[in-house]
Each structure stands twice: as C-alpha cells, then as structure tokens.
mmCIF file of C-alpha atoms and ligand atoms in Angstrom:
data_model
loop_
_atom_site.group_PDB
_atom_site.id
_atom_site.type_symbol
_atom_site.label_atom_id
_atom_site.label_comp_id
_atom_site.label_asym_id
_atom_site.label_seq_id
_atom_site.Cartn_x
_atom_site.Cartn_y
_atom_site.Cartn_z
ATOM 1 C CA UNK A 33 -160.960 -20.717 77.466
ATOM 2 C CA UNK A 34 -162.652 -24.242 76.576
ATOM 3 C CA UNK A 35 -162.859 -24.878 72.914
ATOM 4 C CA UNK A 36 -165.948 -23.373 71.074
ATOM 5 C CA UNK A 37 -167.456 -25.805 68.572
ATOM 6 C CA UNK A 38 -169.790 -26.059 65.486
ATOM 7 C CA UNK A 39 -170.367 -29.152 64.604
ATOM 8 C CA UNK A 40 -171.991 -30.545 61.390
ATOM 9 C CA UNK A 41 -173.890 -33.331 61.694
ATOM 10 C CA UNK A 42 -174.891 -34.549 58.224
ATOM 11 C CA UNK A 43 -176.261 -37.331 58.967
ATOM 12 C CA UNK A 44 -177.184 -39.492 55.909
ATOM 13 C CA UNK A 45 -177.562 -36.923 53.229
ATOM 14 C CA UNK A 46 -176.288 -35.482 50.313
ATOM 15 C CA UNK A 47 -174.232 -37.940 47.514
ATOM 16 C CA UNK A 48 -170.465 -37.216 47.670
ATOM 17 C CA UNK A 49 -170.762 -34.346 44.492
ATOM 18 C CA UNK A 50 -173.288 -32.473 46.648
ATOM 19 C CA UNK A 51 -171.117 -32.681 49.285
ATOM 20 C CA UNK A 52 -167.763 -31.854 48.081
ATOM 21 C CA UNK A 53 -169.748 -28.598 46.764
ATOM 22 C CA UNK A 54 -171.153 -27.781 50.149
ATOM 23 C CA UNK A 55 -167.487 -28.157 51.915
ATOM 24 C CA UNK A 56 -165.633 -26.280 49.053
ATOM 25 C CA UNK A 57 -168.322 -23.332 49.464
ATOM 26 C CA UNK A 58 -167.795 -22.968 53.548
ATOM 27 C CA UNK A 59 -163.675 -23.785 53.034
ATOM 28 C CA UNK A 60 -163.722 -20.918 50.895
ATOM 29 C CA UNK A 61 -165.066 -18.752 53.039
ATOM 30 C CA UNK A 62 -162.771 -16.311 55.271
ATOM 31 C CA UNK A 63 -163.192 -17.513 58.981
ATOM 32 C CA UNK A 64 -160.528 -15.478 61.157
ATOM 33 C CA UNK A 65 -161.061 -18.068 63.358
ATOM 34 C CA UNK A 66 -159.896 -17.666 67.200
ATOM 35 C CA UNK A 67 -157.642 -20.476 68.705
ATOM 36 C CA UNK A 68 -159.989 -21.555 70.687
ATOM 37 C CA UNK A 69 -162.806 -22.467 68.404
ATOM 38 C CA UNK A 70 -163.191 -25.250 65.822
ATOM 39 C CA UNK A 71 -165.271 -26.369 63.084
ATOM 40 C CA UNK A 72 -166.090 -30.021 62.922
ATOM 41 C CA UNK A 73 -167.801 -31.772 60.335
ATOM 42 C CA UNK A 74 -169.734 -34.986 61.034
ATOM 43 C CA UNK A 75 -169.938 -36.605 57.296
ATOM 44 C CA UNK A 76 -171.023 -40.304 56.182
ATOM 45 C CA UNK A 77 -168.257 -42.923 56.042
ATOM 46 C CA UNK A 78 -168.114 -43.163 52.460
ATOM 47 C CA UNK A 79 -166.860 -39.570 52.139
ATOM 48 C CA UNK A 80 -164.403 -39.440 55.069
ATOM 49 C CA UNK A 81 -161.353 -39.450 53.487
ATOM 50 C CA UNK A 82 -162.385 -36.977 50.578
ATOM 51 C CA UNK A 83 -163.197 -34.739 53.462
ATOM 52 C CA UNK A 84 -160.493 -35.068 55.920
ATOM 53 C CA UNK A 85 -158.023 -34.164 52.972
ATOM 54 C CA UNK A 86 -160.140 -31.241 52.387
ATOM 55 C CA UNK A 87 -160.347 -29.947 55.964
ATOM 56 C CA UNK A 88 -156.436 -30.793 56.734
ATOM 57 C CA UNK A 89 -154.875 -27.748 55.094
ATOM 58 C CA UNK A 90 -157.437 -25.873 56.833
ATOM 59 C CA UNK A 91 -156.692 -24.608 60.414
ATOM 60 C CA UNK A 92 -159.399 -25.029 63.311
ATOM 61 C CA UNK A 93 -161.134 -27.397 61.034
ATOM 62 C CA UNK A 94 -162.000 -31.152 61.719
ATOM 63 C CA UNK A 95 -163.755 -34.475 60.197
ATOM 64 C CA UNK A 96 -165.863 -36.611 62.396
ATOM 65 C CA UNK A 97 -167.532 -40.124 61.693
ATOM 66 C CA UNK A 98 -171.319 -39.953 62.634
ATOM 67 C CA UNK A 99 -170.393 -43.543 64.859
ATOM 68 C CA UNK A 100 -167.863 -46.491 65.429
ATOM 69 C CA UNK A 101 -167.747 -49.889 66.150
ATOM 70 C CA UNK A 102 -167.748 -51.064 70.179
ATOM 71 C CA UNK A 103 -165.504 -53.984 69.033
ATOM 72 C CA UNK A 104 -161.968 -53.740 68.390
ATOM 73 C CA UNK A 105 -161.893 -55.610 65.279
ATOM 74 C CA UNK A 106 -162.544 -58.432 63.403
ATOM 75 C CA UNK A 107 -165.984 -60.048 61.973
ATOM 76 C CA UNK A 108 -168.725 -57.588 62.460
ATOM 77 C CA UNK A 109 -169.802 -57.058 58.659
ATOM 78 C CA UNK A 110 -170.397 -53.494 58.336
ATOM 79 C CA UNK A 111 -169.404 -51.965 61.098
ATOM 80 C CA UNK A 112 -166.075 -49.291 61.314
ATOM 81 C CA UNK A 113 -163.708 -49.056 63.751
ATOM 82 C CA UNK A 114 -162.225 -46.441 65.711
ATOM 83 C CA UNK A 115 -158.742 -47.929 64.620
ATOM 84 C CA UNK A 116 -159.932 -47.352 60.922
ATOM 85 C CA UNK A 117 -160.844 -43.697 61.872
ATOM 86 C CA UNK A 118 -157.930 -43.129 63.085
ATOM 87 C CA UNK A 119 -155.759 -44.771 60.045
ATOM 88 C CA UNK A 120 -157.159 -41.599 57.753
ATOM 89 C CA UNK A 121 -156.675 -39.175 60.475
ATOM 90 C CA UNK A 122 -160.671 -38.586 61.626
ATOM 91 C CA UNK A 123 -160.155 -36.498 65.130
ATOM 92 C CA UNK A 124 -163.739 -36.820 66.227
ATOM 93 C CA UNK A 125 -166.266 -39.472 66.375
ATOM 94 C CA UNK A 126 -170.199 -38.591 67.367
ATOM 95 C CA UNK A 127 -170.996 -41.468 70.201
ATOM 96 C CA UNK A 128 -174.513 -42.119 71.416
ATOM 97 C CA UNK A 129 -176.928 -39.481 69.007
ATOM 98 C CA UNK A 130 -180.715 -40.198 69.787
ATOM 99 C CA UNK A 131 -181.289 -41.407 66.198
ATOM 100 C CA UNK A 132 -178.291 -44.758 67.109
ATOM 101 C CA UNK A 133 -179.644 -44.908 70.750
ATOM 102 C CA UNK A 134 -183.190 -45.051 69.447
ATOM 103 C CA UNK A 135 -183.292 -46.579 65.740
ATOM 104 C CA UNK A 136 -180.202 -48.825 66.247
ATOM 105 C CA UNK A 137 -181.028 -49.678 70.061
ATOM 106 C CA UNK A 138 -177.280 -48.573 71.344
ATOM 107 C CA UNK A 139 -177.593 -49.015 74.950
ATOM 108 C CA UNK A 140 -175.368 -47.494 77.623
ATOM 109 C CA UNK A 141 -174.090 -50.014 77.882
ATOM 110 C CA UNK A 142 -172.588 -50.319 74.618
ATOM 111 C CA UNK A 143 -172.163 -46.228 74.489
ATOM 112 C CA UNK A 144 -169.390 -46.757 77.427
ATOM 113 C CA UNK A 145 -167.355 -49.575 75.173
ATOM 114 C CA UNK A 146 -167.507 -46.897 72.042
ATOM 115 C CA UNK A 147 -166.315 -44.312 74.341
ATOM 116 C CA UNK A 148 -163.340 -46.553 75.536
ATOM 117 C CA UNK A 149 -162.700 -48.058 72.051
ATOM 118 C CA UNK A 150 -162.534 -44.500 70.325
ATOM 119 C CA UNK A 151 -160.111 -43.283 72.943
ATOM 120 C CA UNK A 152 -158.322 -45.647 73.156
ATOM 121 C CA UNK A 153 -157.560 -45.138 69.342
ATOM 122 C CA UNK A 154 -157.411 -41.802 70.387
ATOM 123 C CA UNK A 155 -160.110 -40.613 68.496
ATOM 124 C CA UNK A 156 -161.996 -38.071 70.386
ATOM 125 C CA UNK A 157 -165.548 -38.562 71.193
ATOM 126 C CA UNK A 158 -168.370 -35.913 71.172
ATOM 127 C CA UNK A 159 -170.861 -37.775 73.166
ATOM 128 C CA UNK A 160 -174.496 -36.991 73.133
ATOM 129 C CA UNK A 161 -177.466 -36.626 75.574
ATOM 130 C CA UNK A 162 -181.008 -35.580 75.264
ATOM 131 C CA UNK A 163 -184.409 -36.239 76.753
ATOM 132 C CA UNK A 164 -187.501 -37.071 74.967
ATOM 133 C CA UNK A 165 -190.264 -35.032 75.346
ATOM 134 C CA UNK A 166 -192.225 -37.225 77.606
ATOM 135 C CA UNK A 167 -189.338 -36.513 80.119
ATOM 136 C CA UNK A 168 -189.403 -32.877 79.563
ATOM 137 C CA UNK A 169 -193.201 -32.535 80.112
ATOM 138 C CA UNK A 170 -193.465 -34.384 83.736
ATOM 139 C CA UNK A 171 -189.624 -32.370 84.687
ATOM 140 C CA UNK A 172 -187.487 -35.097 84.834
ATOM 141 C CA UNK A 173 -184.866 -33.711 82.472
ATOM 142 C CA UNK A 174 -182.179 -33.866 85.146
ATOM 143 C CA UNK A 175 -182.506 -36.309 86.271
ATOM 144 C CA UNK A 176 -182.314 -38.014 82.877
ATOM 145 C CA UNK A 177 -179.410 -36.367 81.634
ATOM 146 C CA UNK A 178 -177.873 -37.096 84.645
ATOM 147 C CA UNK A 179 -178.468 -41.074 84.402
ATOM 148 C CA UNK A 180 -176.930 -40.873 80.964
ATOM 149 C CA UNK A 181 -174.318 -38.624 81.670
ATOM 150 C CA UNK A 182 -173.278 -41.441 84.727
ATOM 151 C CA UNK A 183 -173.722 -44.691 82.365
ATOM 152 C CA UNK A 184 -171.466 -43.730 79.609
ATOM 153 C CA UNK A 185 -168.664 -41.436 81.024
ATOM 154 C CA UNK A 186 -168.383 -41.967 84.821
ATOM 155 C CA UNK A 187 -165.864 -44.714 84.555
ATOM 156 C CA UNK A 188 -163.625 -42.404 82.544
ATOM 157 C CA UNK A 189 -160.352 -41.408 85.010
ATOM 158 C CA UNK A 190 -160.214 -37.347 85.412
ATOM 159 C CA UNK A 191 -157.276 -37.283 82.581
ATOM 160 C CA UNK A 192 -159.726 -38.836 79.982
ATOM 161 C CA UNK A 193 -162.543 -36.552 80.494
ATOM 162 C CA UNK A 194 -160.283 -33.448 80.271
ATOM 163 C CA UNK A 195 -161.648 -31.284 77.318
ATOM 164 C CA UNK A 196 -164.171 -33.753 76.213
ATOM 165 C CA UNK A 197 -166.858 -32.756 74.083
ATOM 166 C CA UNK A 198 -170.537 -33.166 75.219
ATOM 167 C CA UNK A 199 -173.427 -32.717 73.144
ATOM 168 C CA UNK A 200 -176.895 -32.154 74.793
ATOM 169 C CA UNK A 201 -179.982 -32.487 72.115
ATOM 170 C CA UNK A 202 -183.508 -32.631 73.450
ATOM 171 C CA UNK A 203 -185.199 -35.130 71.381
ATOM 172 C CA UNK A 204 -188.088 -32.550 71.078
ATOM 173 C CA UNK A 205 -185.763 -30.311 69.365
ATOM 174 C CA UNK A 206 -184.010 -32.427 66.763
ATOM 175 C CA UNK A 207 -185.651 -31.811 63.040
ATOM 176 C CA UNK A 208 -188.900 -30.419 64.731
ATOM 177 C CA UNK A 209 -187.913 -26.957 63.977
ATOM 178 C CA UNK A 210 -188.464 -26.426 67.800
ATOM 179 C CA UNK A 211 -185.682 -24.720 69.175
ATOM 180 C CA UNK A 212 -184.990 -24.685 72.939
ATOM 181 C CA UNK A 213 -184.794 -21.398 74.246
ATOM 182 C CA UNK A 214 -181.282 -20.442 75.044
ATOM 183 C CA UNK A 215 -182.258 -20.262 78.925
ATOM 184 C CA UNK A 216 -183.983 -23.823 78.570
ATOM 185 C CA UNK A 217 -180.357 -24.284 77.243
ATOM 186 C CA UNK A 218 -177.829 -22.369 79.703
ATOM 187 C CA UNK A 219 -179.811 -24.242 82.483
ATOM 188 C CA UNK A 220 -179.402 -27.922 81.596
ATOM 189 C CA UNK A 221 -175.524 -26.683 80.473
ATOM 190 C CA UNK A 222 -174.998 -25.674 83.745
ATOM 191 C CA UNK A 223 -176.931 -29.059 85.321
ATOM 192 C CA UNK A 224 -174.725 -31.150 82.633
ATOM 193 C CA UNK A 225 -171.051 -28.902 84.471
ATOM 194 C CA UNK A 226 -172.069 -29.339 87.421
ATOM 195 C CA UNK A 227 -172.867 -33.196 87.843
ATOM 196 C CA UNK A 228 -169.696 -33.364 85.910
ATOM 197 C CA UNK A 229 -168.172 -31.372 88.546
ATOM 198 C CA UNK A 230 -169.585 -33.623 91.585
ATOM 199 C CA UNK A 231 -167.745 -36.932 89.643
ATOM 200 C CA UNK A 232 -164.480 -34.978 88.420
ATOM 201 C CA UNK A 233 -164.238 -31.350 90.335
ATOM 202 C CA UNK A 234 -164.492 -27.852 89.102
ATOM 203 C CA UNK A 235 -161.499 -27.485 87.216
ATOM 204 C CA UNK A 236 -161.988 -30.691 85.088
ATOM 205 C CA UNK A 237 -165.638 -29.251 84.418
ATOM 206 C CA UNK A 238 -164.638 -26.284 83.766
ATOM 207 C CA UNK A 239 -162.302 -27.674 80.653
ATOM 208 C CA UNK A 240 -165.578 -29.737 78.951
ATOM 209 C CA UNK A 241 -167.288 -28.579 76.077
ATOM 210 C CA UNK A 242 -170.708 -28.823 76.017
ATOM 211 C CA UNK A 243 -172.324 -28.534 72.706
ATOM 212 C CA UNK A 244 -175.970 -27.571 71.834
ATOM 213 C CA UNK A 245 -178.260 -29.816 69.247
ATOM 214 C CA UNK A 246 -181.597 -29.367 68.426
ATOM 215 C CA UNK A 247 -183.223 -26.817 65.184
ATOM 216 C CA UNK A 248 -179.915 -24.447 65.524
ATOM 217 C CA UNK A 249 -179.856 -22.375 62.779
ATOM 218 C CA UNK A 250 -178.277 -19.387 61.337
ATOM 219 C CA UNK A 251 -180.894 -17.135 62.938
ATOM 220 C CA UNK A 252 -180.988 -18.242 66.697
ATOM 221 C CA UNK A 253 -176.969 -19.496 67.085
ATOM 222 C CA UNK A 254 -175.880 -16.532 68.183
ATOM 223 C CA UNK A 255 -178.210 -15.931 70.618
ATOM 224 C CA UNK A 256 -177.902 -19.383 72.280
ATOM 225 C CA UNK A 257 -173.964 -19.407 71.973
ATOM 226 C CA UNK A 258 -173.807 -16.445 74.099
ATOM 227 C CA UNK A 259 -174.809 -18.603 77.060
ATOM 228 C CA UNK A 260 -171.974 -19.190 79.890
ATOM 229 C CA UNK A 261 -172.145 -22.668 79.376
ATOM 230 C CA UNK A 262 -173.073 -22.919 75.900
ATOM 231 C CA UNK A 263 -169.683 -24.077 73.637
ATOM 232 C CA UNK A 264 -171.448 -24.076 70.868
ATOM 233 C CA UNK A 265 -173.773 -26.342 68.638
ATOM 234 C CA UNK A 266 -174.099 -30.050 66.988
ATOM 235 C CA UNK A 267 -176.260 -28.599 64.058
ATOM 236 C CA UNK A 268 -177.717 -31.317 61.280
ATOM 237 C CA UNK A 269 -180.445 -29.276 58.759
ATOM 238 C CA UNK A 270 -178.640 -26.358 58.680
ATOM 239 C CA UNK A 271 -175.403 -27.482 58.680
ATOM 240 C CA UNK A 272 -176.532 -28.818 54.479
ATOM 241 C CA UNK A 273 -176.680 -25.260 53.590
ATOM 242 C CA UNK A 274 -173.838 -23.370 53.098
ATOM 243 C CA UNK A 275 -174.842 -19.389 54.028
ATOM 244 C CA UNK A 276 -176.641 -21.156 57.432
ATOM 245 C CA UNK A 277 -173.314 -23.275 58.550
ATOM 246 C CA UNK A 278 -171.134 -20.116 57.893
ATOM 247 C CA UNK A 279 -172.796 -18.050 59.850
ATOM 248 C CA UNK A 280 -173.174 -20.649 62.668
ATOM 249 C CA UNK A 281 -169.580 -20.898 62.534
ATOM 250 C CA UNK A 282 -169.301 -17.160 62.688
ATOM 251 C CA UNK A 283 -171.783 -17.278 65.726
ATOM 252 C CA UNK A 284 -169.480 -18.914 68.289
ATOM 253 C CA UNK A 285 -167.640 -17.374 71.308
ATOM 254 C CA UNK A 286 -164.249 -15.864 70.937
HETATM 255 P P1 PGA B 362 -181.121 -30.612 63.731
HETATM 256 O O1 PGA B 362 -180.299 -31.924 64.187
HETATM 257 O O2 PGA B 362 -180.154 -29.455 63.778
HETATM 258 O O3 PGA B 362 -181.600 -30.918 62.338
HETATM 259 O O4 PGA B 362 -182.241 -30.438 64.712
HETATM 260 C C1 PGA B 362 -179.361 -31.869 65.227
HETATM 261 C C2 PGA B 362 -178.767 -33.242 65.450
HETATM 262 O O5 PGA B 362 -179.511 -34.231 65.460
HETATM 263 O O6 PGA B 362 -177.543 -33.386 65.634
#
C-alpha cells in the first residue's frame, strides 16, 4: 500500500523552546505506527537540525524544510539549498505551497527547477496544488490542478515520480477554517491519479501519495482519510497543538 502521511506544516510559528515542547509532547506519545505510514514535520530552517535529531531515533518519523533554493549554490543571500538539506539529513522538502507561489511569486516555472534541484540532492519533494476560490466557484478546478500538476512534474521520467508525495490544498480551505468535504476531496484525489495516470500509467499512479491541506483538524481527519485516494493530510493550525496532531496522526490509513 502507498505510504500514508501527516504532515506538519508549521509554517513560521512558534520560537525554537515552544517548539522543542510541542515535538517532545507528540514523540512521547505511543504511535504503533504501521509500515506504511509516516509522520513528517515541516519546521522553520532555524530549527531543522534540533528537530531532525529529535525525529531520527524515532521510526516512521521525518523533518521537512517548508522550501529550497532553485539554484544549486553559490550567491543568493538567504536562500537554502537542497544540498544543505540534505548535509543534516532533512528527507522531505514542501515545493510550491500557495503562501511561496502567491506571497513570494514562485512560478512554475521555478517550481520545476526546485523539484529537479531537491531530487537531485535526493531530497524528496511533497509538492503542492490548490485552486483559489475564484476557480472553484466558475468549476474550473480541474482543469487548474491539472495545468499545475503538468508545469511542475511532467518532465519528471516515470522512475522519479514513483512514490512522490502530492499535496492538494484549496486556497479556500487554508486557515479559513473551511474544510472541504471529504467527497469535494476523494474527487479531485481521484482527478489528481488519474491525470497522473494519462502522463505515467496506472501502476506509477497508483504508487503516489496524495496528501490533503486545507482546516484538517483532529475532528474531521478521520473522516477525510478514509477516502480511496486520500493518503493523508499537510495540516498547518492544528499541527501547533499537540492533542490535535496526535490524533491526526492516529487518523491515517493502515
Ligand atoms: P491549515 O494549513 O491546516 O492551517 O489550513 C494547511 C497548509 O497550508 O498547509
């Protein structure tokens, strides 16, 4: 079975006490975690290493950076590479979330060099998609998803997109509190499978991941986990409080 993922997006919160505290309280919870699923937990630069070290000893669990350079190296003040991720062991690396397509103006463009650059450091990406609500309300969704979907992964060979992680997050949905519902979910899962399916074939498809984002929380993962084509969620609000992430955690497919 394709791996079943929460995924913690913290975006940029908490100082590094408050969140060594919030990883110590969900490590020290007792998971019985299947092979097959993972916790991953998207933290701010800064704390990386403190967190990697944590989540090492732990099986099934995994740091991400929230982003990456698209260049290999050299003099782009401020920016981290995938190389760098990869010198303290990061596993995962979030590519193309609404808030960097829309606040930082990452294009596709640039999304397809991150994806390249982080695998080629192999460093895996979980790469993001989402309509804004404009798109939702005249029904476009699809096709939208479908445009991004083509820009920043099509050129990837069959062997690269092998158990790749997608994340889908209607922009309506992030921080609003307004959850899709979990057939609003299965359906653009299944949309998301099967263009990849057209590009790469059923069985490649079939090995993705494809993550939902947007207001999960402790009360309505379960529910839209239990979707075929749901692998579970990219989770930012409730992923800050300890009881909520747990649980989400404890939501996903075995
Ligand atoms: P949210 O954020 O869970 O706070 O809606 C999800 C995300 O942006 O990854």
């Amino acid at each position: 079975m394709r791996k079943q993922i929460a995924a913690a997006n913290w975006k940029m919160n908490l100082t590094l006490a408050q969140g060594e505290k919030l990883m110590d309280e969900i490590l020290a919870t007792t998971f019985n975690m299947g092979a097959n699923q993972q916790a991953i937990f998207a933290v701010p630069f800064p704390y990386l290493l403190t967190m990697q070290q944590k989540t090492v000893t732990q099986k099934n669990f995994f740091c991400a950076a929230q982003n990456c350079a698209a260049q290999k190296s050299g003099a782009y003040t401020g920016e981290t590479s995938a190389e760098m991720l990869n010198s303290i062991r990061v596993e995962y690396v979030i590519i193309g979330h609404s808030e960097r397509r829309e606040y930082y103006n990452e294009t596709d463009t640039i999304l397809a060099k991150k994806v390249n650059i982080a695998l080629e450091n192999n460093v895996k990406p979980i790469f993001c998609c989402g309509e804004p609500l404009a798109i939702r309300e005249t029904e476009t969704q699809n096709v939208h998803i479908e445009e991004q979907l083509k820009a920043g992964l099509f050129h990837l060979s069959a062997a690269q997109i092998e158990n790749f992680i997608i994340a889908y997050e209607p922009i309506w949905a992030i921080g609003t509190g307004r959850t899709a519902s979990s057939a609003q979910a299965q359906e653009m899962h299944a949309h998301i499978r099967a263009v990849l399916s057209t590009k790469y074939g059923a069985a490649i498809a079939d090995t993705i991941s494809i993550l939902y984002g947007g207001s999960v929380k402790a009360a309505n993962a379960a529910e839209i986990f239990a979707e075929p084509d749901v692998d579970g969620g990219l989770v930012g609000g409730a992923s800050l409080i300890p009881v909520e992430f747990t649980s989400i955690i404890q939501s996903l497919k075995k």
